[in-house]
């Protein structure tokens, strides 16, 4: 349930998972308590009693269990060592946000130099399509010109969507196709192109922030050049504010003041000539019941003609016509086409695509090492964005949800068992599953990603259930007068079969997902692999370690009771339980300052 309240982008993925699992488990409880007993009453038939000792595997397990119970403290140490080794092994695992999915679709963001016209964009994108269509795995190509994949409108940008043949009909993965298409597109001149995912983000993206525009441009150029030399990165591009050619009109303030021309007049003259006047000042043309504004401006070709611009006329305060060149300097220059800001600082974004097998976490470490080696200008800082930023959010949100869930489980178990120590025994079984998760991910070369976190949340419930079955049976047996060791041996013998059956059924049900069958199956595969590995290892270790943990916690419980008993004292003893009814008050009783008199009720004599 706490998973359903995770915030941020990560919460959008975990919310549905938490709600569905909580509702499904609630209904499974109703089925187990109502429908299953009814079906068992009508469908089950008597069977011959099974061998008390069980088969060869069960006898071997009981012998191992007896041996571990004899050295229970050594078994506890071994369990802690296994847990420590599992935690250490997690540092060897790469990390990511979402696994590389094969959805048979690749999106390319294309960008031309500043100042390019729509006609040029059309020609270049036609070249992109021609180069891509030479690949037999490509089914179709769709180009949306004049916009980026995220909807940024600009005539020099284009979004190219490449639809591949179904996954079952090609031998090349979508990740490999990206590298192939990148080589084909790289041969097209005057083009920058990169891939974006389903969320419009690059695989790796960082923001470079600074209040100094020149320092920002220098830092972005340095980082971009350094990343191009690093293995594992390709299509490295900086989305910094690119300069474009412009005509600059700088007023001659002294001359203009002498001639009676204000800077506002100069700006208005240039604006009306190039863009036209504002809507309120435009003349209107009557077309039926509509008034159509008439915008007047000079020819487009004249905007780049310096002589035509210099001869633009304006009226001085004395009523004389003065050319623009008399009150302003007109020259060519370069300036930013746009300025992107974040927290009131200028921002440039560095992005890169990653080769197959290069996880996001490893790429981030390599990026940080590269930036540290550079001498960036003063006042420039780097901040993770996109999937790199969400990756940190997922990890922190998962830790919060897992911690909250464990606290709720611990509180409920304390209420149900009436003890603090045995619920701790149950929760100690959770770390035993980490080793299986790590081993399964290492064997399949999968990074720790968001589906793996979902799998760990599922394991939390399943592993806890296995431990509860063992501990609850042992507690019940001890309540019947059975000694502790015998109760634990019986718990292992009687509960091992249903625990193993549950594990096998769960692992078998996860196998299709682990094979990543179908389009987009790569998202489900890491979750299934983590659950299968964690289940198999935790089942074996729980059956061996939980009974030993039980005895250690039981010893600790008795020791704590003995210590507290010296301070609190022994419990009050009753008089044998003969008089369980409240006795009548003897003598006066004072209530709210008033004295009441009460006498024992008269008891009638016994009958014949």
PDB file of N, CA and C in Angstrom, residues 34 40 72 157 162 173 220 273 275 312 341 357 387-388 514 532 563 581:
ATOM      1  N   UNK A  34     -12.895 -18.408   2.139  1.00  0.00           N
ATOM      2  CA  UNK A  34     -14.293 -18.728   1.861  1.00  0.00           C
ATOM      3  C   UNK A  34     -14.454 -19.797   0.791  1.00  0.00           C
ATOM      4  N   UNK A  40     -12.764 -27.558  -1.005  1.00  0.00           N
ATOM      5  CA  UNK A  40     -12.086 -28.704  -0.398  1.00  0.00           C
ATOM      6  C   UNK A  40     -13.087 -29.660   0.238  1.00  0.00           C
ATOM      7  N   UNK A  72      23.153 -22.810  16.363  1.00  0.00           N
ATOM      8  CA  UNK A  72      22.270 -21.766  15.871  1.00  0.00           C
ATOM      9  C   UNK A  72      22.963 -20.401  15.796  1.00  0.00           C
ATOM     10  N   UNK A 157      14.288  22.139 -37.658  1.00  0.00           N
ATOM     11  CA  UNK A 157      14.227  20.875 -36.918  1.00  0.00           C
ATOM     12  C   UNK A 157      13.250  19.922 -37.592  1.00  0.00           C
ATOM     13  N   UNK A 162      11.052   6.033 -37.342  1.00  0.00           N
ATOM     14  CA  UNK A 162      11.403   4.857 -38.140  1.00  0.00           C
ATOM     15  C   UNK A 162      10.697   3.643 -37.549  1.00  0.00           C
ATOM     16  N   UNK A 173      18.531  -6.406 -33.110  1.00  0.00           N
ATOM     17  CA  UNK A 173      17.724  -5.773 -32.067  1.00  0.00           C
ATOM     18  C   UNK A 173      17.566  -4.281 -32.349  1.00  0.00           C
ATOM     19  N   UNK A 220      30.077  24.000 -22.409  1.00  0.00           N
ATOM     20  CA  UNK A 220      29.337  23.030 -23.211  1.00  0.00           C
ATOM     21  C   UNK A 220      30.201  22.485 -24.340  1.00  0.00           C
ATOM     22  N   UNK A 273       9.305  48.456 -40.564  1.00  0.00           N
ATOM     23  CA  UNK A 273       9.824  48.112 -41.884  1.00  0.00           C
ATOM     24  C   UNK A 273      10.021  46.618 -42.050  1.00  0.00           C
ATOM     25  N   UNK A 275       8.848  43.914 -39.690  1.00  0.00           N
ATOM     26  CA  UNK A 275       7.774  43.053 -39.201  1.00  0.00           C
ATOM     27  C   UNK A 275       6.383  43.623 -39.442  1.00  0.00           C
ATOM     28  N   UNK A 312      16.216  53.999 -44.748  1.00  0.00           N
ATOM     29  CA  UNK A 312      14.908  54.115 -44.102  1.00  0.00           C
ATOM     30  C   UNK A 312      14.774  55.494 -43.464  1.00  0.00           C
ATOM     31  N   UNK A 341      16.615  28.882 -19.820  1.00  0.00           N
ATOM     32  CA  UNK A 341      16.959  29.145 -18.426  1.00  0.00           C
ATOM     33  C   UNK A 341      16.356  28.075 -17.513  1.00  0.00           C
ATOM     34  N   UNK A 357      24.844  -2.554 -23.832  1.00  0.00           N
ATOM     35  CA  UNK A 357      25.576  -3.053 -22.677  1.00  0.00           C
ATOM     36  C   UNK A 357      26.180  -1.972 -21.805  1.00  0.00           C
ATOM     37  N   UNK A 387      16.453  10.984 -17.731  1.00  0.00           N
ATOM     38  CA  UNK A 387      16.433   9.689 -17.064  1.00  0.00           C
ATOM     39  C   UNK A 387      17.421   9.615 -15.913  1.00  0.00           C
ATOM     40  N   UNK A 388      18.549  10.322 -16.028  1.00  0.00           N
ATOM     41  CA  UNK A 388      19.528  10.315 -14.936  1.00  0.00           C
ATOM     42  C   UNK A 388      18.937  10.926 -13.676  1.00  0.00           C
ATOM     43  N   UNK A 514      10.285 -13.665 -18.054  1.00  0.00           N
ATOM     44  CA  UNK A 514      11.750 -13.641 -18.025  1.00  0.00           C
ATOM     45  C   UNK A 514      12.346 -13.799 -19.418  1.00  0.00           C
ATOM     46  N   UNK A 532      12.482 -14.538  -9.727  1.00  0.00           N
ATOM     47  CA  UNK A 532      12.824 -15.965  -9.775  1.00  0.00           C
ATOM     48  C   UNK A 532      14.091 -16.239  -8.969  1.00  0.00           C
ATOM     49  N   UNK A 563      15.580  -9.815  32.587  1.00  0.00           N
ATOM     50  CA  UNK A 563      16.166  -8.542  33.023  1.00  0.00           C
ATOM     51  C   UNK A 563      15.074  -7.574  33.455  1.00  0.00           C
ATOM     52  N   UNK A 581     -16.121 -13.365  39.558  1.00  0.00           N
ATOM     53  CA  UNK A 581     -17.080 -12.286  39.465  1.00  0.00           C
ATOM     54  C   UNK A 581     -16.633 -11.135  40.368  1.00  0.00           C
TER      55      UNK A 581
END
